[in-house]
Coordinates of C-alpha atoms in Angstrom, one line a residue:
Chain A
X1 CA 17.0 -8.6 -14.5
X2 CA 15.3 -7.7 -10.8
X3 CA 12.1 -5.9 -11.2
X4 CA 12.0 -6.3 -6.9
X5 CA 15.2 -6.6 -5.4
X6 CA 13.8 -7.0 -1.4
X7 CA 12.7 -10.6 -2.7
X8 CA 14.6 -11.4 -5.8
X9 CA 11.7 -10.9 -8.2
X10 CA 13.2 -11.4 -11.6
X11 CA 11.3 -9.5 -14.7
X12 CA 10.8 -13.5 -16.2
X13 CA 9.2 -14.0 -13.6
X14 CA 6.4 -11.0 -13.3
X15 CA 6.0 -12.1 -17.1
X16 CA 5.3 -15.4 -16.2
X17 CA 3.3 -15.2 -13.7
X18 CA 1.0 -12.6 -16.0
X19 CA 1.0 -15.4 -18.4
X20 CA -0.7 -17.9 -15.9
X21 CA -3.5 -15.8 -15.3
X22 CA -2.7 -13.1 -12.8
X23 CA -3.9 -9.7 -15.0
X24 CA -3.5 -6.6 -12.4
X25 CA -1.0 -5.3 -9.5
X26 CA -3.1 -6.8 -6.5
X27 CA -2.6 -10.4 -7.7
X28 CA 0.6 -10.3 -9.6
X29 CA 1.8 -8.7 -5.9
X30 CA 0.3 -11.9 -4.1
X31 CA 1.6 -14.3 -6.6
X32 CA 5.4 -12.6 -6.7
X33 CA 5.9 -11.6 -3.7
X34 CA 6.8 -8.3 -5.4
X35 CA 6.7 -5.4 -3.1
X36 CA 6.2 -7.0 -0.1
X37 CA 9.7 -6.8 1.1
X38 CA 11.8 -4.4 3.3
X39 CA 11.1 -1.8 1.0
X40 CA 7.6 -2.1 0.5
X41 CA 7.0 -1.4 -2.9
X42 CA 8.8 2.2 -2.8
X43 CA 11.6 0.9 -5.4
X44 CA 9.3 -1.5 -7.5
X45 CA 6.2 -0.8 -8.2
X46 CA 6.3 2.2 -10.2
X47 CA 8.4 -0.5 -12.9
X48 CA 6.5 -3.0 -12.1
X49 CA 3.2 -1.3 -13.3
X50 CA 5.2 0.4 -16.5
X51 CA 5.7 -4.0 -17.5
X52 CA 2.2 -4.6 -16.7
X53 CA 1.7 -1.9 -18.9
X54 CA 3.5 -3.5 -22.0
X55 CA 2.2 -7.0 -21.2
X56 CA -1.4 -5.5 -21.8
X57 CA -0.4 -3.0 -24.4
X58 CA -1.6 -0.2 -22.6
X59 CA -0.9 3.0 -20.9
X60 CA 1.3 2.8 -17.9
X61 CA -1.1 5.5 -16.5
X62 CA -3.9 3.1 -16.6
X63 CA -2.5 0.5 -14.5
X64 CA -3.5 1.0 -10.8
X65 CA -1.0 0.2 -8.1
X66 CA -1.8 -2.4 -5.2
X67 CA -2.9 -0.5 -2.0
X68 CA -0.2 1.1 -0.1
X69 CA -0.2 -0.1 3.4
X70 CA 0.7 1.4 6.9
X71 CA 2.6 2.2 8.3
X72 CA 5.0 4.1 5.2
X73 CA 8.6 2.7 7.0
X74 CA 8.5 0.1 9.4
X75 CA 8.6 0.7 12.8
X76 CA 9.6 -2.2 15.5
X77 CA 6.9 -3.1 18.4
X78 CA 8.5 -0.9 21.2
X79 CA 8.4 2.0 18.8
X80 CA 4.4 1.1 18.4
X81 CA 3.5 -0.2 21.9
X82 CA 4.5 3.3 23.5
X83 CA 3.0 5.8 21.4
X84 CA 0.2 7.2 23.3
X85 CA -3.1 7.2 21.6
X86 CA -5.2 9.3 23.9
X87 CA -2.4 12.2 23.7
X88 CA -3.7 15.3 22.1
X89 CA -3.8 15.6 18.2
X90 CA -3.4 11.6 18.2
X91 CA -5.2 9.9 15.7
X92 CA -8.5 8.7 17.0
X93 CA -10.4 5.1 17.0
X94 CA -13.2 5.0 14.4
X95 CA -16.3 3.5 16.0
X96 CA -19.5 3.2 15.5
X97 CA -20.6 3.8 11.1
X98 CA -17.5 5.3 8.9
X99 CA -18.5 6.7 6.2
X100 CA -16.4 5.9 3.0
X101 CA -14.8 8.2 0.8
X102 CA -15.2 7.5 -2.7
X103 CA -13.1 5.4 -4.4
X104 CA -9.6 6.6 -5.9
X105 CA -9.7 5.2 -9.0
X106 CA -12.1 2.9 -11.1
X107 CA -11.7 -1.2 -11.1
X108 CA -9.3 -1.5 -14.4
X109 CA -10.0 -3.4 -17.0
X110 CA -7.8 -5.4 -18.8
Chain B
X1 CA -4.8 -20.8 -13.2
X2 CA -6.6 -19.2 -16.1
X3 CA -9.4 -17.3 -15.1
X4 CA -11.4 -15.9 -17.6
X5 CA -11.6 -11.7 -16.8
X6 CA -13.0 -11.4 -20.6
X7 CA -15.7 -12.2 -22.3
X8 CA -19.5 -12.9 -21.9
X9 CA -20.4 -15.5 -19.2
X10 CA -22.3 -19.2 -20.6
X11 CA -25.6 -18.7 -20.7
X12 CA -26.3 -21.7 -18.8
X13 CA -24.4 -23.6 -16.1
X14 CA -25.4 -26.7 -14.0
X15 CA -24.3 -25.2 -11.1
X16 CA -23.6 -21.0 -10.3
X17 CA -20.8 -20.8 -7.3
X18 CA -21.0 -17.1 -5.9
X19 CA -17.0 -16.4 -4.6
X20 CA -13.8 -17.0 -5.2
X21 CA -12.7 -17.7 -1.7
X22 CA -11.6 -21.0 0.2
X23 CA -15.3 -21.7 0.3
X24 CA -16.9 -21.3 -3.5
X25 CA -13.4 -22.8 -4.9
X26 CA -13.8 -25.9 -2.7
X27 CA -17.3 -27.1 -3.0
X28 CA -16.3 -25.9 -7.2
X29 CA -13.8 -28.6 -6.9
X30 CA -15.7 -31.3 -4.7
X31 CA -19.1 -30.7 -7.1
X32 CA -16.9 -31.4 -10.5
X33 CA -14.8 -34.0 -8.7
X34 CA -18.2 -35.8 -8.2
X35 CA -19.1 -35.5 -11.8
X36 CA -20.9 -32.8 -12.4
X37 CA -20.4 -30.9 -15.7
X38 CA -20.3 -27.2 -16.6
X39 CA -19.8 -25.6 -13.1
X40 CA -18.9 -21.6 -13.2
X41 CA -17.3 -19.7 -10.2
X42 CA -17.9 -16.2 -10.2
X43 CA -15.5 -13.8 -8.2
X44 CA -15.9 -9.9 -8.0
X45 CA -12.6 -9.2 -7.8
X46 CA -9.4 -11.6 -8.1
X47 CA -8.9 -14.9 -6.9
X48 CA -8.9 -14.8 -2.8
X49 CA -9.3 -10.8 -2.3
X50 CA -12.0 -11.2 -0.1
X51 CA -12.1 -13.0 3.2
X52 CA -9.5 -15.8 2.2
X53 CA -6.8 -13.6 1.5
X54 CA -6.9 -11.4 3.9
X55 CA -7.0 -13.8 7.0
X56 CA -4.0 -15.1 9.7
X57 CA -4.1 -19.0 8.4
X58 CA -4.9 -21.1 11.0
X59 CA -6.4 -24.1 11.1
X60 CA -7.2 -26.0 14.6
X61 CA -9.4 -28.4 15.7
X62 CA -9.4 -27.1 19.6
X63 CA -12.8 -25.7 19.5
X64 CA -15.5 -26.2 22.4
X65 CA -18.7 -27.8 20.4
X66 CA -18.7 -31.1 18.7
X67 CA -19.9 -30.1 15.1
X68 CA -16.7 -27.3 15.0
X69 CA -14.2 -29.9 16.1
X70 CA -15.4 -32.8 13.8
X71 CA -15.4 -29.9 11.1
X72 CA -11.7 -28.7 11.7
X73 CA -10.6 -32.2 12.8
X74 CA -11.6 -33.8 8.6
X75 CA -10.7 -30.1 7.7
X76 CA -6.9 -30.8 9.0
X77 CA -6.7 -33.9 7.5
X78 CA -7.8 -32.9 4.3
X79 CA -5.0 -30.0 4.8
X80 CA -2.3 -32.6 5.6
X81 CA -2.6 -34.0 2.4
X82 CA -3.6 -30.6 -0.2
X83 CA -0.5 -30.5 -1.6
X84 CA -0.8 -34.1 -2.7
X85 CA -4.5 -33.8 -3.8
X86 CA -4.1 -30.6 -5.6
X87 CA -0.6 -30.6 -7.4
X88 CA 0.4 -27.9 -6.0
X89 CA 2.5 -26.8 -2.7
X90 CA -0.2 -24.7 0.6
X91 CA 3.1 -24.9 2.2
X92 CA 1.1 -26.3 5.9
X93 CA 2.8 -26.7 8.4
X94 CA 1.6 -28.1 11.7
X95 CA 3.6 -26.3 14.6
X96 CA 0.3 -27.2 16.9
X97 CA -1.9 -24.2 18.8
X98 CA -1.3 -23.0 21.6
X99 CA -4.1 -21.7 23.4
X100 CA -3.1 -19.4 26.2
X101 CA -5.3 -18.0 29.4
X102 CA -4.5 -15.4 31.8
X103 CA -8.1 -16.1 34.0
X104 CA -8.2 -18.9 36.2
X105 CA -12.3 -18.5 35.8
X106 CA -11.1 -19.8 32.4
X107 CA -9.7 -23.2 33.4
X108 CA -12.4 -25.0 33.8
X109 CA -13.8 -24.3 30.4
X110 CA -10.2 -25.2 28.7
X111 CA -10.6 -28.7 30.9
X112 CA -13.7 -29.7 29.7
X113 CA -12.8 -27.8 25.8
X114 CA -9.6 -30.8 26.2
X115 CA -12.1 -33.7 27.3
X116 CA -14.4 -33.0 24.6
X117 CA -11.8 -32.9 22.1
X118 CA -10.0 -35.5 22.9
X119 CA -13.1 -37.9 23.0
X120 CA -13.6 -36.6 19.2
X121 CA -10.0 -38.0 18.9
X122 CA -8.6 -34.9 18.9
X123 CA -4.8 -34.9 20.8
X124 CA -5.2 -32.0 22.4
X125 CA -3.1 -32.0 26.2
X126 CA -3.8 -29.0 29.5
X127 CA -0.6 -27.6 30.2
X128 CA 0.4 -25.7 33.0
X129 CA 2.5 -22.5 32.2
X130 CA 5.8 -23.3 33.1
X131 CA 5.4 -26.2 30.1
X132 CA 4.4 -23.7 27.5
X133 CA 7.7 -22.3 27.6
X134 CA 8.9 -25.5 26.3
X135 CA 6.6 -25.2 23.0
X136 CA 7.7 -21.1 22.9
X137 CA 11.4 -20.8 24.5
X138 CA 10.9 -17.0 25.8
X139 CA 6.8 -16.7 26.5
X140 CA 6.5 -14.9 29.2
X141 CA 4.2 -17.3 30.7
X142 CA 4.0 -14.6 34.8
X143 CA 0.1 -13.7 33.9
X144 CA -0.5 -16.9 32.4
X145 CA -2.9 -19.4 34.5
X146 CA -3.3 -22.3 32.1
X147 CA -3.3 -23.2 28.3
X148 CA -3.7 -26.1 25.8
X149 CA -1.7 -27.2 23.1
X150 CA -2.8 -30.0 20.0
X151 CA 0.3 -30.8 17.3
X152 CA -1.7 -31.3 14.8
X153 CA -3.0 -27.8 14.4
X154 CA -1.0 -25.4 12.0
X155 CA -1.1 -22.6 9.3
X156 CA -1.5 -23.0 5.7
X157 CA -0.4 -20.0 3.2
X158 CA -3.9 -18.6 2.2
X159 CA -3.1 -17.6 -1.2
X160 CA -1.3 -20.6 -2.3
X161 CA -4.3 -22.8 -1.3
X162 CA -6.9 -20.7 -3.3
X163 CA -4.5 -20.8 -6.7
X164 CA -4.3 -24.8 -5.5
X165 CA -7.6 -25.5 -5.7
X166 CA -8.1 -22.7 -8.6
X167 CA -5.8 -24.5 -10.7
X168 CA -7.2 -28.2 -9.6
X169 CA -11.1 -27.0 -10.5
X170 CA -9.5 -25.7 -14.3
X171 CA -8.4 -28.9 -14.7
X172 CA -11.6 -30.6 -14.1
X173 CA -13.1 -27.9 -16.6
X174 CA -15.0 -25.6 -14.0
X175 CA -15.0 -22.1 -15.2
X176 CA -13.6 -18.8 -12.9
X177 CA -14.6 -15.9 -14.1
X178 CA -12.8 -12.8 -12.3
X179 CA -14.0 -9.3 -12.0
X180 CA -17.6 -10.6 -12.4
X181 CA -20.1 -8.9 -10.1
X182 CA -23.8 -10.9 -9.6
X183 CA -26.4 -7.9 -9.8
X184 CA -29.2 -9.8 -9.0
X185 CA -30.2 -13.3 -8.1
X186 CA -32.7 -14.9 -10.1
X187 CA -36.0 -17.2 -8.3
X188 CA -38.9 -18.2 -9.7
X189 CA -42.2 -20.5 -8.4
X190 CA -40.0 -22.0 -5.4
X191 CA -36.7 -23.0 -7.9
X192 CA -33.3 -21.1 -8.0
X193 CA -33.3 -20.0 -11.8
X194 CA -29.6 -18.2 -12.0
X195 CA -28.2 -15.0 -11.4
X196 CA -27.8 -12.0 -13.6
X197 CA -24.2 -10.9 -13.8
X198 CA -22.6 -7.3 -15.6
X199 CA -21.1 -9.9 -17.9
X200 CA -24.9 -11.2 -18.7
X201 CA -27.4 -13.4 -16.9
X202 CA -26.3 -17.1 -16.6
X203 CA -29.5 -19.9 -16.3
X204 CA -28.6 -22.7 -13.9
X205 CA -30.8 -24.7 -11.1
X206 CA -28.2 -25.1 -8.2
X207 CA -26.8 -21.7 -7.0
X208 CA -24.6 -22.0 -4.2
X209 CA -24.3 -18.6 -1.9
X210 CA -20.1 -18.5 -1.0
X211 CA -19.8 -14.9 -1.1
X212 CA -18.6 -14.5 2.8
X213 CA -19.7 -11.0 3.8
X214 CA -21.5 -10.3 0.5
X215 CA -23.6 -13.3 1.3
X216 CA -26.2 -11.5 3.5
X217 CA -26.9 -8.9 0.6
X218 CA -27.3 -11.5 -1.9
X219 CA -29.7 -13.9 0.2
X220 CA -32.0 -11.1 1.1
X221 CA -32.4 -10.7 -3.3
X222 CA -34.7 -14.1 -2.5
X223 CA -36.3 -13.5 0.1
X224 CA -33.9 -15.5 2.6
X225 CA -33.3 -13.2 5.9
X226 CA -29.7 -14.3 7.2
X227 CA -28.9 -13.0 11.0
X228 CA -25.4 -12.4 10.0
X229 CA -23.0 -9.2 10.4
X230 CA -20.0 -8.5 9.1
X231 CA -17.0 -7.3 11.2
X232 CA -14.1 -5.1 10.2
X233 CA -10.9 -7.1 11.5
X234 CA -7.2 -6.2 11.7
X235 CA -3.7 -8.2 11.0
X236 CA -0.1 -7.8 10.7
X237 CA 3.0 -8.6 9.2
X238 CA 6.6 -8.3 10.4
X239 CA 10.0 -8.5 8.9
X240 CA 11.2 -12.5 7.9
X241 CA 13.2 -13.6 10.6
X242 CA 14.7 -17.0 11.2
X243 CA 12.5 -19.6 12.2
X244 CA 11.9 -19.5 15.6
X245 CA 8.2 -19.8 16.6
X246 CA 6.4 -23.1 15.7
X247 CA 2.9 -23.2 17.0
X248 CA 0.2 -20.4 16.8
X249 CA 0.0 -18.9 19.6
X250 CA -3.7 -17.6 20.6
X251 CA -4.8 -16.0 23.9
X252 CA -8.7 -16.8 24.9
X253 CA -7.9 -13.4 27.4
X254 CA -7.4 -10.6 25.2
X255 CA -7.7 -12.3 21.9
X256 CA -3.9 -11.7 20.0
X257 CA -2.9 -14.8 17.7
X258 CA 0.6 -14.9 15.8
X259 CA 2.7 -17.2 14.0
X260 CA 5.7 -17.4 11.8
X261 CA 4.9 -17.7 8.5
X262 CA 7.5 -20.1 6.3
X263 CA 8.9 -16.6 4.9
X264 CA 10.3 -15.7 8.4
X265 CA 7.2 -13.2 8.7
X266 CA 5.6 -12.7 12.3
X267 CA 1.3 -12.9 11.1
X268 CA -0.7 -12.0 13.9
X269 CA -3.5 -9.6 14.8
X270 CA -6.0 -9.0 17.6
X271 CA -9.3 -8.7 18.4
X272 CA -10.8 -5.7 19.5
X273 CA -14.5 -5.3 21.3
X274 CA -14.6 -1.8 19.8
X275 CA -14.5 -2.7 16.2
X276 CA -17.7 -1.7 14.3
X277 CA -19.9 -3.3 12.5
X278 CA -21.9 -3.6 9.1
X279 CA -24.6 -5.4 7.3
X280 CA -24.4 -3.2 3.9
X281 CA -21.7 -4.0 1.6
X282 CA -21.7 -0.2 0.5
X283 CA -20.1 0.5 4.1
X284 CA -17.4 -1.9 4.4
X285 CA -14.9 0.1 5.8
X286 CA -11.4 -2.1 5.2
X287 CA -8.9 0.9 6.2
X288 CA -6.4 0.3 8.5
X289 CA -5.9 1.8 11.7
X290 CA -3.5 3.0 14.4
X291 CA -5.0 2.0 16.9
X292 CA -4.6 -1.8 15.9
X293 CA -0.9 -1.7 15.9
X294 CA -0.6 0.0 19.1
X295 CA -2.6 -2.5 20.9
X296 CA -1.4 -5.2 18.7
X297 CA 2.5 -4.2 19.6
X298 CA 1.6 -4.1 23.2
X299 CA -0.1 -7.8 23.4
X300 CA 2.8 -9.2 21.6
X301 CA 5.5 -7.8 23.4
X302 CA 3.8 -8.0 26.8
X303 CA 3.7 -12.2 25.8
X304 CA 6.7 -12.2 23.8
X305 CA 9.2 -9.2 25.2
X306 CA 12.2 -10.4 22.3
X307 CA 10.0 -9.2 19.8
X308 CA 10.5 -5.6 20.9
X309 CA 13.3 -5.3 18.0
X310 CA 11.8 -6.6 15.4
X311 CA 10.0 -3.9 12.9
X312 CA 6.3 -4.2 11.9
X313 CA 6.1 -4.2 8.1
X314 CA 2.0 -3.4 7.3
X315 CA -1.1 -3.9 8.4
X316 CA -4.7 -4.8 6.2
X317 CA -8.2 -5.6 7.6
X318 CA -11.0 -8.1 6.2
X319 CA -14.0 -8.5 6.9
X320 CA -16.1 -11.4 9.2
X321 CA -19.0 -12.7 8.1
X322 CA -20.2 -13.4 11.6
X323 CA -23.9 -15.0 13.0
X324 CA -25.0 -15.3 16.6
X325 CA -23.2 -18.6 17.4
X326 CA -20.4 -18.0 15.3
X327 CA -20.9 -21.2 13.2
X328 CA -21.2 -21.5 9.7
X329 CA -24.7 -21.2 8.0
X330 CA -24.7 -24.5 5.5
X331 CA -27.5 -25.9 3.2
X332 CA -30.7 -24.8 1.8
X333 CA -33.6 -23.4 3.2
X334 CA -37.1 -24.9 2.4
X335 CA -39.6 -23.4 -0.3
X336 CA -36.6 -22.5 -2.7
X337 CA -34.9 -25.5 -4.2
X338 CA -31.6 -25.3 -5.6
X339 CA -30.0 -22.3 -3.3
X340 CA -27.2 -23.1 -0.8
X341 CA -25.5 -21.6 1.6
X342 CA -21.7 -21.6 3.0
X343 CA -21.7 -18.7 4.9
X344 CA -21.1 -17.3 7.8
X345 CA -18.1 -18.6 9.4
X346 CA -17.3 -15.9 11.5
X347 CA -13.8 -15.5 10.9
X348 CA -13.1 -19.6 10.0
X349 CA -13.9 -19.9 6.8
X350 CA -10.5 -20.8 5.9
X351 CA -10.1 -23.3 8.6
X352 CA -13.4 -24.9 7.6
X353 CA -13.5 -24.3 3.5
X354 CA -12.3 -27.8 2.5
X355 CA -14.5 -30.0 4.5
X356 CA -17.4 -28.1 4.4
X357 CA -16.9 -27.4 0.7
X358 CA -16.7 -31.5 0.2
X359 CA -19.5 -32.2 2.5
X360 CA -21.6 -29.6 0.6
X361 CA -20.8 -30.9 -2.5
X362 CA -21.9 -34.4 -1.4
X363 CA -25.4 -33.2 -0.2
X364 CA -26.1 -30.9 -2.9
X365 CA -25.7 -33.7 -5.3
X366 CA -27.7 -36.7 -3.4
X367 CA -29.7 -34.8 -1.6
X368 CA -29.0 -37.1 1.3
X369 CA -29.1 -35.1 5.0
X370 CA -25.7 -34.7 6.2
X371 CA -25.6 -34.6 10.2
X372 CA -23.1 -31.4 10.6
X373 CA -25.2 -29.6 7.6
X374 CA -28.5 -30.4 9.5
X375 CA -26.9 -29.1 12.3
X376 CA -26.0 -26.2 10.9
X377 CA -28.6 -24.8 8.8
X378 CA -30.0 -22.0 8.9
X379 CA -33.5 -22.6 10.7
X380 CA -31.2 -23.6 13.6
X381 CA -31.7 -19.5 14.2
X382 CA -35.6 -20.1 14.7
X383 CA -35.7 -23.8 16.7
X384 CA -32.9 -21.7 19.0
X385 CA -30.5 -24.5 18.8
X386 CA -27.8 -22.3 19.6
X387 CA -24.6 -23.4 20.5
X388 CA -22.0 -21.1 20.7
X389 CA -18.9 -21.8 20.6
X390 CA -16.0 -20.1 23.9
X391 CA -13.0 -20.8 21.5
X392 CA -13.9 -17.8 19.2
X393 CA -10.7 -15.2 19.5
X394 CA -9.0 -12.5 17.4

């Protein structure tokens, strides 16, 4: 069965690769590849965290996802190399001290 | 790769390595390679998610001081054969560097950078634009005034040479512990006496500071002042395409780099003069930004117009752990016996991790000086035996 079908990601394998040592999302993601294909996670991870869930015996609301990256659908370089940046409204560039927000959710245990 | 997230830490090591990165995994490896017994790696997070996983995976040797090229020249060899020496597949692959300029005031500089590499041995060859398009069928080489090119650099898959060399230190019994913060560094009458960790203090005479931009924060708990920053850094990745981009290609002018990764994936980012900078771990800042597409998407099509079609998939930052010269901080420092350093490599840590990690190792266990430590260390800061190095980019 494929848990990630962008790039083939069989459940064995998420299983497996839990078994050699990799314990939350971020690592299992690295290790996989899960999630990092055209899709981006959108059709995976949600099942991908509910099997993390059972591997550890816990609540699939106490798994946290891996950080979702920009930008949300991909865009190709001409689409990004004209957007204007100093238009009105556009985002602007963070210099100087950012303050952080706090963070989303707690490191997990597991 | 079994590391140990569970569980109360020994209570005594022979030797404390601070990081799971390129750099405390290494000299891990090269210390219980040499025979020590009961080493212990300590990682905040998971294996690589600092510095090491988050960077674009080059490895050169064309650098423009001789302690950085006789670093990255062993550092490549010890690359072309990881695989071998750790079991386990980095997936290197040397498709060379190409080093690009659009200023002639540049060209001198990239003459004398080839001279001095190639007396180190180093195979590096000046090549006039028109003959970069035969490395990179479809550069737009109009701006370009000059560049150089060495075969033997290449990239190496980050990841897959942390979990290597994570692997090959289990195997020769050193301990990982993950998700294991050090709250406090522990010095007593001159000696390094341990750290205390939220897992529970661990007692050990050689503590060895790997923690890339943590490292400042951590040094300052004994008294050690480093001069480093830490820089907020950007980088890509596109859809997998065919192969069809060997070398890097990095340009000294506005500082973009990209390769093809051996999943097809365009890896590139650039650097940008504007991008702030910390020396509190509390206001690391790793979000991405818009702005670093933008001006990435317009460097790389400007160079490289086919790529206009092809989709950017997501971006990430990491932090440098940068110092004045932008050379690595390596050693001890006198009046506190036991404490090293392998900091500061100012966005080449992963170029430099396995040499520097094995050289380490030596000196820390015969104590013997080691030229390119010396070199290095950390009072070079107050003798002002600076030099900096013109090859730094992205």
């Amino acid at each position: 069965m494929f848990l990630c079908c962008c790039e083939d990601v069989t459940l064995r394998e998420w299983r497996q690769a839990y078994g050699e040592g990799f314990s939350e999302m971020e690592s299992l993601k690295r290790y996989t590849g899960l999630g990092t294909g055209f899709c981006q996670g959108k059709r995976c991870l949600s099942e991908a965290a509910a099997e993390l869930a059972a591997l550890r015996g816990a609540e699939p609301a106490t798994i946290r996802l891996t950080t979702i990256r920009p930008p949300a659908e991909p865009l190709t370089f001409a689409e990004l190399a004209a957007l204007d940046l100093d238009a009105p409204g556009a985002v602007p560039r963070a210099d100087g001290r950012a303050a952080l927000p706090a963070p989303t959710a707690p490191e997990e245990e597991s | 790769m079994i590391p140990l997230s569970r569980g109360p830490v020994p209570a005594t090591a022979d030797a404390v390595v601070i990081g799971g990165g390129i750099n405390g995994l290494a000299v891990a490896y090269e210390l219980a390679g040499r025979g020590l017994k009961n080493i212990v790696v300590l990682e905040s997070r998971y294996i690589g998610s600092g510095s090491t996983g988050r960077c674009g995976g080059g490895i050169r040797a064309q650098w423009t001081t001789k302690e950085n090229i006789r670093l990255a020249q062993e550092s490549v060899a010890m690359y072309e054969n990881m695989s071998a020496e750790l079991g386990y597949q980095v997936f290197f692959r040397q498709g060379g560097y190409l080093m690009i300029t659009e200023n002639e005031k540049d060209l001198p500089a990239l003459r004398d950078a080839v001279a001095l590499q190639n007396s180190c041995g180093v195979p590096t060859e000046f090549l006039p634009p028109s003959d970069c398009r035969k490395i990179v069928p479809d550069l737009d080489v109009s701006r370009l005034v000059g560049a150089t090119f060495c075969p033997k650099d290449g990239t190496a898959y980050p990841f897959a040479v942390v979990w290597g060399y994570a692997r090959a230190c289990h195997r020769r019994g050193v301990r990982i512990f993950i998700r294991t913060t050090v709250k406090e560094m522990l010095a007593q009458d001159g000696r390094m006496r341990g750290v205390v960790t939220d897992r529970g203090v661990i007692h050990a005479p050689v503590v060895v500071n790997s923690a890339g931009p943590w490292a400042r924060h951590l040094a300052a708990q004994v008294g050690v002042s480093l001069p480093n920053r830490q820089e907020r850094h950007e980088i890509m990745v596109s859809e997998s395409l065919k192969p069809f981009l060997d070398p890097m290609v990095i340009s000294i002018t506005n500082g973009i780099y990209f390769s093809q990764s051996l999943r097809g994936e365009i890896v590139g980012g650039i650097g940008d003069p504007h991008e702030p900078h910390w020396t509190d771990p509390a206001e690391f800042d790793t979000r991405s930004q818009l702005v670093f597409a933008v001006r990435f998407a317009r460097a790389l099509t400007a160079l490289y117009p086919r790529a206009a079609q092809v989709r950017m998939m997501r971006q990430w930052a990491g932090m440098y752990d940068v110092t004045p010269d932008h050379r690595p901080i390596l050693g001890g420092v006198p009046g506190l016996e036991g404490y090293h350093h392998i900091c500061g490599f100012s966005g080449h840590g992963f170029m430099l991790g396995p040499v520097t990690g094995r050289r380490m190792a030596e000196h820390i266990l015969t104590g013997r000086p080691d030229e390119i430590i010396t070199s290095l260390s950390l009072d070079r800061f107050e003798r002002g035996d600076l030099q900096a190095d013109a090859f730094v980019v992205g």
